């Protein structure tokens, strides 16, 4: 989905030219498109920075962006409000693993001039001008924590999970104005726009920072389900509770907390991870059933004590190559990533990685890119061979990695 979105952004200006007509307009649109460069944004959650790297090839670092230029003002605001301070400290001492969470997710605006960032510890979304490095707009989310985002295929809307308010808020990416919102289950997490832009899928993961991790206590984790809404009206279209689907195939001890997920190119199937499971499941959209389950290898060195797994994750991060033939899975607590053949579900080599936290696809579609949050680097793995290509150093605790666009001549502040 990110690859399709990035390609769409490149062609957006040309498409607009065709609808408005005129040689001069078309030429201007082509110039605008040519002036953009495809890159990847890497969010360094504990640093409060985002590295900008090449989207393919050697993935060399181009620059680094400070995504908390207003840190002093935000901390002053938090310290003046006892409730905000309590939540700020709770984030640090629970999901933050003793660190503040300054960047969860990020995308570029359609013109490539700004980066839009969700900042969990500051409970907001901001737009940062890449040239001036100043904040264009700031949107405080409902509640006390901002989480995963998604951008519409045309690049104009951004959906953000307001995780403590149990809702998703949709913003105009250029102005920060709220366009609408919808209710979810407990602790909304991943968001996905369908490729036609008509629907938003949100996955609520429940309470992942409690120690009640035994399967018999799974019911204490809250209301976890997928919410599908109309992306224009924000009206609920469907609720999918994987509990019933899991029970139907005998997986009563599995968590129904859907974590990262990815659609096939035709969106007929959804591949998703759940809390505590070393593997993933296949869901057929038309029949509304789980059709296959893939268990991936365990690392013998990984503790079987579930309370030691970060935020109920065992595996967290899944992507698919543009052809829809290969999956790439980040085995977070098992310290590896692997490419899986989608037809046979046979995994390839286990590529050693330090707490890989996300998986996405390179700009040319050839590689899977994982963020190694335990080693402060991103690593490219060849979809064709399953072998590691290259690792690139980034900032402290990289998590989300997204394809983006910046002006072609942008170099940014020093990456050092």
CSV table of C-alpha atoms in Angstrom, one decimal:
chain,number,residue,atom,x,y,z
A,1,UNK,CA,0.0,0.0,0.0
A,2,UNK,CA,2.8,2.6,0.8
A,3,UNK,CA,4.4,1.8,-2.6
A,4,UNK,CA,1.1,2.3,-4.4
A,5,UNK,CA,0.5,5.6,-2.5
A,6,UNK,CA,4.0,6.9,-3.3
A,7,UNK,CA,3.6,6.2,-7.0
A,8,UNK,CA,0.2,7.9,-6.9
A,9,UNK,CA,1.7,11.0,-5.5
A,10,UNK,CA,4.2,11.2,-8.3
A,11,UNK,CA,1.4,11.0,-10.9
A,12,UNK,CA,-1.0,13.3,-9.1
A,13,UNK,CA,0.2,16.6,-10.7
A,14,UNK,CA,0.0,15.1,-14.2
A,15,UNK,CA,-3.5,13.8,-13.6
A,16,UNK,CA,-4.7,17.2,-12.4
A,17,UNK,CA,-3.2,18.7,-15.6
A,18,UNK,CA,-5.3,16.3,-17.7
A,19,UNK,CA,-8.5,17.3,-15.9
A,20,UNK,CA,-7.9,21.1,-16.2
A,21,UNK,CA,-6.5,21.1,-19.8
A,22,UNK,CA,-4.0,23.5,-21.3
A,23,UNK,CA,-0.4,22.9,-22.4
A,24,UNK,CA,1.0,25.4,-20.0
A,25,UNK,CA,-0.8,23.8,-17.0
A,26,UNK,CA,0.4,20.4,-18.0
A,27,UNK,CA,4.0,21.6,-18.3
A,28,UNK,CA,3.8,23.2,-14.9
A,29,UNK,CA,2.4,20.1,-13.4
A,30,UNK,CA,5.1,18.0,-14.9
A,31,UNK,CA,7.8,20.4,-13.6
A,32,UNK,CA,6.2,20.2,-10.1
A,33,UNK,CA,6.3,16.4,-10.3
A,34,UNK,CA,9.9,16.3,-11.6
A,35,UNK,CA,10.9,18.6,-8.7
A,36,UNK,CA,10.1,15.9,-6.1
A,37,UNK,CA,12.5,13.1,-5.0
A,38,UNK,CA,11.3,9.9,-3.5
A,39,UNK,CA,12.8,9.1,-0.1
A,40,UNK,CA,12.1,7.2,3.1
A,41,UNK,CA,11.3,8.7,6.4
A,42,UNK,CA,12.6,6.8,9.5
A,43,UNK,CA,11.1,7.8,12.8
A,44,UNK,CA,13.5,7.7,15.7
A,45,UNK,CA,11.0,7.5,18.5
A,46,UNK,CA,13.2,8.0,21.5
A,47,UNK,CA,15.4,10.7,19.8
A,48,UNK,CA,12.6,12.9,18.6
A,49,UNK,CA,14.1,12.9,15.1
A,50,UNK,CA,13.4,11.5,11.7
A,51,UNK,CA,16.1,10.4,9.3
A,52,UNK,CA,15.6,10.9,5.6
A,53,UNK,CA,17.2,8.2,3.5
A,54,UNK,CA,17.3,7.1,-0.1
A,55,UNK,CA,14.3,5.0,-1.0
A,56,UNK,CA,16.3,2.3,-2.9
A,57,UNK,CA,19.9,1.4,-3.8
A,58,UNK,CA,22.2,2.0,-0.9
A,59,UNK,CA,19.6,3.7,1.2
A,60,UNK,CA,22.2,6.3,2.2
A,61,UNK,CA,21.1,8.9,4.7
A,62,UNK,CA,20.3,12.4,3.2
A,63,UNK,CA,19.5,14.4,6.3
A,64,UNK,CA,17.9,14.4,9.7
A,65,UNK,CA,14.8,16.4,10.9
A,66,UNK,CA,14.1,17.5,14.5
A,67,UNK,CA,10.4,16.7,15.0
A,68,UNK,CA,10.2,18.2,18.4
A,69,UNK,CA,11.4,21.8,17.8
A,70,UNK,CA,8.7,22.9,20.3
A,71,UNK,CA,9.8,20.5,23.0
A,72,UNK,CA,10.3,23.2,25.7
A,73,UNK,CA,6.8,24.6,25.2
A,74,UNK,CA,5.2,21.2,25.2
A,75,UNK,CA,6.9,20.1,28.4
A,76,UNK,CA,6.0,23.4,30.1
A,77,UNK,CA,2.4,22.8,29.1
A,78,UNK,CA,2.5,19.2,30.4
A,79,UNK,CA,4.1,20.1,33.7
A,80,UNK,CA,1.4,22.7,34.3
A,81,UNK,CA,-1.4,20.1,34.0
A,82,UNK,CA,-1.4,17.3,36.5
A,83,UNK,CA,-3.5,14.9,34.3
A,84,UNK,CA,-1.3,15.5,31.3
A,85,UNK,CA,1.8,14.9,33.4
A,86,UNK,CA,0.4,11.6,34.7
A,87,UNK,CA,-0.2,10.4,31.2
A,88,UNK,CA,3.1,11.7,30.0
A,89,UNK,CA,4.9,9.7,32.7
A,90,UNK,CA,2.7,6.7,32.2
A,91,UNK,CA,3.8,6.6,28.5
A,92,UNK,CA,7.4,6.9,29.5
A,93,UNK,CA,7.3,4.1,32.0
A,94,UNK,CA,5.1,1.7,30.1
A,95,UNK,CA,4.9,1.6,26.3
A,96,UNK,CA,8.0,3.8,26.1
A,97,UNK,CA,10.2,1.3,28.0
A,98,UNK,CA,11.5,4.2,30.2
A,99,UNK,CA,11.8,6.6,27.3
A,100,UNK,CA,9.6,9.4,26.0
A,101,UNK,CA,7.9,8.6,22.6
A,102,UNK,CA,8.4,11.6,20.4
A,103,UNK,CA,7.7,10.2,16.9
A,104,UNK,CA,5.4,7.3,16.0
A,105,UNK,CA,4.4,7.8,12.4
A,106,UNK,CA,5.2,10.3,9.6
A,107,UNK,CA,4.3,11.1,6.0
A,108,UNK,CA,5.1,13.9,3.5
A,109,UNK,CA,2.5,16.4,2.2
A,110,UNK,CA,1.6,16.1,-1.5
A,111,UNK,CA,3.9,19.0,-2.4
A,112,UNK,CA,6.8,17.3,-0.6
A,113,UNK,CA,7.5,20.5,1.4
A,114,UNK,CA,6.4,19.3,4.8
A,115,UNK,CA,6.5,16.2,7.1
A,116,UNK,CA,3.4,15.4,9.1
A,117,UNK,CA,4.3,13.5,12.4
A,118,UNK,CA,2.3,11.9,15.2
A,119,UNK,CA,4.0,12.4,18.6
A,120,UNK,CA,2.7,10.0,21.2
A,121,UNK,CA,4.1,11.7,24.4
A,122,UNK,CA,2.9,15.1,23.2
A,123,UNK,CA,-0.5,13.7,22.2
A,124,UNK,CA,-0.5,15.6,18.9
A,125,UNK,CA,0.1,15.6,15.2
A,126,UNK,CA,2.3,18.4,13.7
A,127,UNK,CA,3.3,19.5,10.3
A,128,UNK,CA,6.9,20.6,10.0
A,129,UNK,CA,8.2,22.7,7.1
A,130,UNK,CA,11.3,20.9,5.7
A,131,UNK,CA,13.0,24.1,4.6
A,132,UNK,CA,12.5,26.3,7.7
A,133,UNK,CA,12.2,23.4,10.1
A,134,UNK,CA,9.3,25.2,11.8
A,135,UNK,CA,5.9,23.9,12.7
A,136,UNK,CA,3.2,24.8,10.2
A,137,UNK,CA,0.3,23.5,12.3
A,138,UNK,CA,-0.4,21.5,15.4
A,139,UNK,CA,-3.4,19.3,16.1
A,140,UNK,CA,-3.8,18.0,19.7
A,141,UNK,CA,-5.6,14.6,19.5
A,142,UNK,CA,-8.4,13.6,21.7
A,143,UNK,CA,-7.2,12.0,24.9
A,144,UNK,CA,-3.5,11.8,25.8
A,145,UNK,CA,-1.6,9.8,23.2
A,146,UNK,CA,-1.2,9.8,19.4
A,147,UNK,CA,-0.3,6.6,17.6
A,148,UNK,CA,-0.2,5.1,14.1
A,149,UNK,CA,-1.4,7.1,11.1
A,150,UNK,CA,-2.4,6.5,7.5
A,151,UNK,CA,-2.6,8.8,4.5
A,152,UNK,CA,-5.3,8.6,1.8
A,153,UNK,CA,-4.2,7.5,-1.7
A,154,UNK,CA,-4.5,11.1,-3.0
A,155,UNK,CA,-2.3,12.3,-0.1
A,156,UNK,CA,-4.7,14.9,1.1
A,157,UNK,CA,-6.0,13.3,4.4
A,158,UNK,CA,-4.2,11.8,7.3
A,159,UNK,CA,-5.9,9.5,9.8
A,160,UNK,CA,-4.4,9.3,13.3
A,161,UNK,CA,-5.3,6.9,16.1
A,162,UNK,CA,-6.0,8.7,19.4
A,163,UNK,CA,-5.2,5.7,21.4
A,164,UNK,CA,-6.5,6.7,24.9
A,165,UNK,CA,-9.7,8.2,23.4
A,166,UNK,CA,-10.6,5.1,21.5
A,167,UNK,CA,-11.2,7.0,18.3
A,168,UNK,CA,-9.5,7.8,14.9
A,169,UNK,CA,-9.4,11.5,13.8
A,170,UNK,CA,-9.0,12.4,10.1
A,171,UNK,CA,-7.2,15.6,9.3
A,172,UNK,CA,-6.6,17.8,6.2
A,173,UNK,CA,-2.9,17.1,5.7
A,174,UNK,CA,-2.2,20.7,4.5
A,175,UNK,CA,-4.1,22.6,7.1
A,176,UNK,CA,-4.4,20.3,10.1
A,177,UNK,CA,-8.2,20.9,10.2
A,178,UNK,CA,-10.2,17.9,11.5
A,179,UNK,CA,-12.4,16.5,8.8
A,180,UNK,CA,-14.1,13.9,10.9
A,181,UNK,CA,-13.7,11.1,13.4
A,182,UNK,CA,-15.0,7.7,14.3
A,183,UNK,CA,-15.1,5.4,17.3
A,184,UNK,CA,-13.0,2.3,17.5
A,185,UNK,CA,-12.3,-0.5,20.0
A,186,UNK,CA,-9.9,-0.1,22.9
A,187,UNK,CA,-6.5,1.4,22.0
A,188,UNK,CA,-6.8,2.0,18.2
A,189,UNK,CA,-3.5,1.2,16.5
A,190,UNK,CA,-2.9,0.5,12.8
A,191,UNK,CA,-4.9,2.4,10.1
A,192,UNK,CA,-5.1,1.4,6.4
A,193,UNK,CA,-6.9,3.3,3.6
A,194,UNK,CA,-8.1,1.0,0.8
A,195,UNK,CA,-6.4,1.8,-2.4
A,196,UNK,CA,-9.5,3.5,-3.9
A,197,UNK,CA,-9.6,5.8,-0.9
A,198,UNK,CA,-13.2,4.7,0.0
A,199,UNK,CA,-12.6,3.0,3.3
A,200,UNK,CA,-10.5,3.1,6.4
A,201,UNK,CA,-9.6,0.0,8.3
A,202,UNK,CA,-8.6,0.5,11.9
A,203,UNK,CA,-7.2,-2.2,14.2
A,204,UNK,CA,-7.8,-1.8,18.0
A,205,UNK,CA,-5.2,-3.7,20.0
A,206,UNK,CA,-6.5,-3.2,23.6
A,207,UNK,CA,-4.3,-2.9,26.7
A,208,UNK,CA,-0.9,-4.1,25.8
A,209,UNK,CA,1.0,-2.7,28.8
A,210,UNK,CA,-0.5,-4.8,31.5
A,211,UNK,CA,1.2,-8.0,32.9
A,212,UNK,CA,-2.0,-10.0,32.6
A,213,UNK,CA,-0.6,-11.9,29.6
A,214,UNK,CA,-1.7,-15.5,30.2
A,215,UNK,CA,-4.2,-16.7,27.6
A,216,UNK,CA,-6.7,-17.3,30.4
A,217,UNK,CA,-6.6,-13.6,31.2
A,218,UNK,CA,-7.0,-12.4,27.6
A,219,UNK,CA,-10.4,-11.1,28.3
A,220,UNK,CA,-8.9,-8.4,30.5
A,221,UNK,CA,-7.2,-6.7,27.5
A,222,UNK,CA,-10.3,-4.9,26.4
A,223,UNK,CA,-12.5,-4.6,23.3
A,224,UNK,CA,-10.3,-5.5,20.3
A,225,UNK,CA,-11.7,-5.5,16.8
A,226,UNK,CA,-11.3,-4.1,13.3
A,227,UNK,CA,-13.5,-1.1,12.5
A,228,UNK,CA,-14.2,-0.4,8.8
A,229,UNK,CA,-15.6,3.0,8.0
A,230,UNK,CA,-16.6,5.1,4.9
A,231,UNK,CA,-13.6,7.4,4.4
A,232,UNK,CA,-15.9,10.3,3.4
A,233,UNK,CA,-18.7,10.1,5.9
A,234,UNK,CA,-16.8,8.2,8.6
A,235,UNK,CA,-19.8,6.1,9.2
A,236,UNK,CA,-19.2,2.5,10.3
A,237,UNK,CA,-19.5,-0.1,7.5
A,238,UNK,CA,-18.4,-3.2,9.3
A,239,UNK,CA,-17.0,-4.6,12.6
A,240,UNK,CA,-14.7,-7.6,12.4
A,241,UNK,CA,-13.9,-9.3,15.7
A,242,UNK,CA,-11.3,-11.9,15.1
A,243,UNK,CA,-12.2,-13.6,18.3
A,244,UNK,CA,-15.1,-15.5,16.6
A,245,UNK,CA,-13.0,-16.2,13.5
A,246,UNK,CA,-10.1,-17.6,15.7
A,247,UNK,CA,-12.4,-19.7,17.8
A,248,UNK,CA,-14.0,-21.1,14.6
A,249,UNK,CA,-10.7,-22.7,13.6
A,250,UNK,CA,-9.8,-23.9,17.1
A,251,UNK,CA,-7.4,-21.1,18.1
A,252,UNK,CA,-9.1,-20.2,21.3
A,253,UNK,CA,-5.8,-19.4,23.1
A,254,UNK,CA,-4.8,-16.9,20.4
A,255,UNK,CA,-5.1,-13.2,21.1
A,256,UNK,CA,-7.6,-11.3,18.9
A,257,UNK,CA,-5.5,-8.1,19.0
A,258,UNK,CA,-4.7,-7.4,15.4
A,259,UNK,CA,-1.3,-5.7,15.0
A,260,UNK,CA,0.4,-4.7,11.7
A,261,UNK,CA,-1.4,-5.9,8.7
A,262,UNK,CA,-1.1,-5.8,4.9
A,263,UNK,CA,-3.5,-6.3,2.0
A,264,UNK,CA,-2.8,-8.2,-1.2
A,265,UNK,CA,-2.7,-5.9,-4.3
A,266,UNK,CA,-6.3,-6.7,-5.1
A,267,UNK,CA,-7.3,-6.4,-1.5
A,268,UNK,CA,-9.0,-9.8,-1.4
A,269,UNK,CA,-6.9,-11.0,1.5
A,270,UNK,CA,-5.5,-9.5,4.6
A,271,UNK,CA,-2.3,-10.8,6.3
A,272,UNK,CA,-2.1,-9.8,9.9
A,273,UNK,CA,-0.1,-10.4,13.1
A,274,UNK,CA,-1.7,-10.7,16.6
A,275,UNK,CA,-0.3,-10.2,20.1
A,276,UNK,CA,2.0,-13.0,21.5
A,277,UNK,CA,2.2,-15.0,18.2
A,278,UNK,CA,5.3,-15.8,16.3
A,279,UNK,CA,3.7,-15.8,12.9
A,280,UNK,CA,0.8,-14.4,11.0
A,281,UNK,CA,-2.7,-15.2,9.7
A,282,UNK,CA,-4.5,-14.9,6.3
A,283,UNK,CA,-8.0,-13.5,6.3
A,284,UNK,CA,-10.2,-13.8,3.2
A,285,UNK,CA,-12.3,-10.6,2.9
A,286,UNK,CA,-15.1,-12.0,0.8
A,287,UNK,CA,-15.8,-15.0,2.9
A,288,UNK,CA,-15.0,-13.3,6.2
A,289,UNK,CA,-12.9,-16.2,7.4
A,290,UNK,CA,-9.3,-16.9,8.5
A,291,UNK,CA,-8.1,-19.2,5.8
A,292,UNK,CA,-4.4,-20.0,6.7
A,293,UNK,CA,-2.1,-19.7,9.7
A,294,UNK,CA,1.6,-19.5,9.5
A,295,UNK,CA,3.8,-20.2,12.5
A,296,UNK,CA,7.3,-18.9,12.2
A,297,UNK,CA,10.4,-20.2,14.1
A,298,UNK,CA,11.1,-19.2,17.6
A,299,UNK,CA,14.4,-18.0,18.8
A,300,UNK,CA,15.6,-20.4,21.5
A,301,UNK,CA,17.2,-17.4,23.3
A,302,UNK,CA,13.8,-15.6,23.6
A,303,UNK,CA,12.2,-15.9,27.0
A,304,UNK,CA,8.8,-17.7,27.1
A,305,UNK,CA,7.7,-15.3,29.8
A,306,UNK,CA,5.1,-13.2,27.9
A,307,UNK,CA,5.5,-10.3,30.4
A,308,UNK,CA,9.0,-9.8,29.0
A,309,UNK,CA,7.8,-9.2,25.5
A,310,UNK,CA,7.5,-5.5,24.6
A,311,UNK,CA,3.9,-4.3,24.5
A,312,UNK,CA,2.5,-7.8,24.0
A,313,UNK,CA,4.4,-8.1,20.7
A,314,UNK,CA,6.1,-11.3,19.6
A,315,UNK,CA,6.2,-10.4,15.9
A,316,UNK,CA,5.5,-6.8,14.9
A,317,UNK,CA,5.9,-5.7,11.3
A,318,UNK,CA,4.7,-7.1,8.0
A,319,UNK,CA,4.8,-6.0,4.4
A,320,UNK,CA,4.3,-7.4,0.9
A,321,UNK,CA,6.2,-6.9,-2.4
A,322,UNK,CA,4.3,-5.1,-5.2
A,323,UNK,CA,3.6,-8.3,-7.1
A,324,UNK,CA,1.9,-9.8,-4.1
A,325,UNK,CA,4.0,-12.9,-4.2
A,326,UNK,CA,6.2,-12.4,-1.1
A,327,UNK,CA,5.6,-11.3,2.5
A,328,UNK,CA,8.3,-9.8,4.8
A,329,UNK,CA,7.9,-10.4,8.5
A,330,UNK,CA,9.6,-8.7,11.4
A,331,UNK,CA,10.2,-11.2,14.2
A,332,UNK,CA,10.5,-8.6,16.9
A,333,UNK,CA,11.1,-10.5,20.1
A,334,UNK,CA,12.9,-13.3,18.2
A,335,UNK,CA,15.5,-11.0,16.7
A,336,UNK,CA,15.1,-11.8,13.0
A,337,UNK,CA,13.2,-10.9,9.8
A,338,UNK,CA,12.3,-13.3,7.0
A,339,UNK,CA,10.8,-13.3,3.6
A,340,UNK,CA,7.9,-15.7,3.1
A,341,UNK,CA,6.5,-17.1,-0.1
A,342,UNK,CA,2.8,-16.2,-0.2
A,343,UNK,CA,1.7,-19.2,-2.2
A,344,UNK,CA,3.4,-21.9,0.0
A,345,UNK,CA,3.9,-19.8,3.2
A,346,UNK,CA,7.5,-21.2,3.3
A,347,UNK,CA,9.9,-18.8,5.0
A,348,UNK,CA,13.3,-18.0,3.6
A,349,UNK,CA,16.5,-17.4,5.5
A,350,UNK,CA,16.2,-15.9,9.0
A,351,UNK,CA,18.0,-12.6,8.8
A,352,UNK,CA,19.4,-11.7,12.2
A,353,UNK,CA,18.1,-8.4,13.4
A,354,UNK,CA,17.9,-6.6,16.7
A,355,UNK,CA,14.3,-6.1,17.8
A,356,UNK,CA,12.9,-5.3,14.3
A,357,UNK,CA,9.9,-3.2,14.8
A,358,UNK,CA,8.5,-2.5,11.4
A,359,UNK,CA,8.6,-3.7,7.8
A,360,UNK,CA,7.9,-1.8,4.6
A,361,UNK,CA,8.8,-1.9,0.9
A,362,UNK,CA,11.6,0.1,-0.9
A,363,UNK,CA,10.7,2.6,-3.6
A,364,UNK,CA,11.7,0.3,-6.4
A,365,UNK,CA,9.8,-2.6,-4.8
A,366,UNK,CA,12.8,-4.9,-4.7
A,367,UNK,CA,13.6,-4.9,-1.0
A,368,UNK,CA,11.9,-5.2,2.3
A,369,UNK,CA,13.0,-2.5,4.8
A,370,UNK,CA,13.0,-3.3,8.5
A,371,UNK,CA,13.7,-1.0,11.4
A,372,UNK,CA,16.1,-2.5,13.9
A,373,UNK,CA,15.0,-0.6,17.0
A,374,UNK,CA,17.6,-2.5,19.2
A,375,UNK,CA,20.5,-1.6,16.9
A,376,UNK,CA,19.5,1.9,15.7
A,377,UNK,CA,19.6,1.0,12.1
A,378,UNK,CA,17.4,0.1,9.1
A,379,UNK,CA,18.2,-3.0,7.1
A,380,UNK,CA,17.2,-3.9,3.5
A,381,UNK,CA,16.4,-7.5,2.6
A,382,UNK,CA,16.1,-8.7,-1.0
A,383,UNK,CA,12.6,-10.0,-1.7
A,384,UNK,CA,13.9,-12.3,-4.4
A,385,UNK,CA,16.6,-14.0,-2.3
A,386,UNK,CA,15.6,-13.3,1.3
A,387,UNK,CA,19.2,-12.2,2.0
A,388,UNK,CA,20.3,-9.0,3.7
A,389,UNK,CA,21.4,-6.3,1.3
A,390,UNK,CA,22.6,-3.4,3.5
A,391,UNK,CA,22.2,-1.8,6.9
A,392,UNK,CA,22.2,2.0,7.5
A,393,UNK,CA,22.7,3.7,10.9
A,394,UNK,CA,19.9,6.0,12.0
A,395,UNK,CA,18.8,7.5,15.3
A,396,UNK,CA,17.7,6.2,18.7
A,397,UNK,CA,15.0,3.5,18.5
A,398,UNK,CA,13.7,3.6,14.9
A,399,UNK,CA,10.2,2.4,14.5
A,400,UNK,CA,8.0,3.4,11.6
A,401,UNK,CA,9.5,3.7,8.1
A,402,UNK,CA,7.5,5.3,5.4
A,403,UNK,CA,8.0,6.1,1.7
A,404,UNK,CA,7.8,9.9,1.2
A,405,UNK,CA,8.7,12.8,-1.1
A,406,UNK,CA,10.9,15.8,-0.6
A,407,UNK,CA,12.0,18.6,-3.0
A,408,UNK,CA,14.6,17.2,-5.4
A,409,UNK,CA,17.3,19.6,-4.1
A,410,UNK,CA,16.5,19.0,-0.4
A,411,UNK,CA,19.5,18.0,1.7
A,412,UNK,CA,18.3,18.9,5.1
A,413,UNK,CA,20.3,19.5,8.3
A,414,UNK,CA,23.4,17.5,9.0
A,415,UNK,CA,22.7,13.8,9.5
A,416,UNK,CA,25.4,13.6,12.1
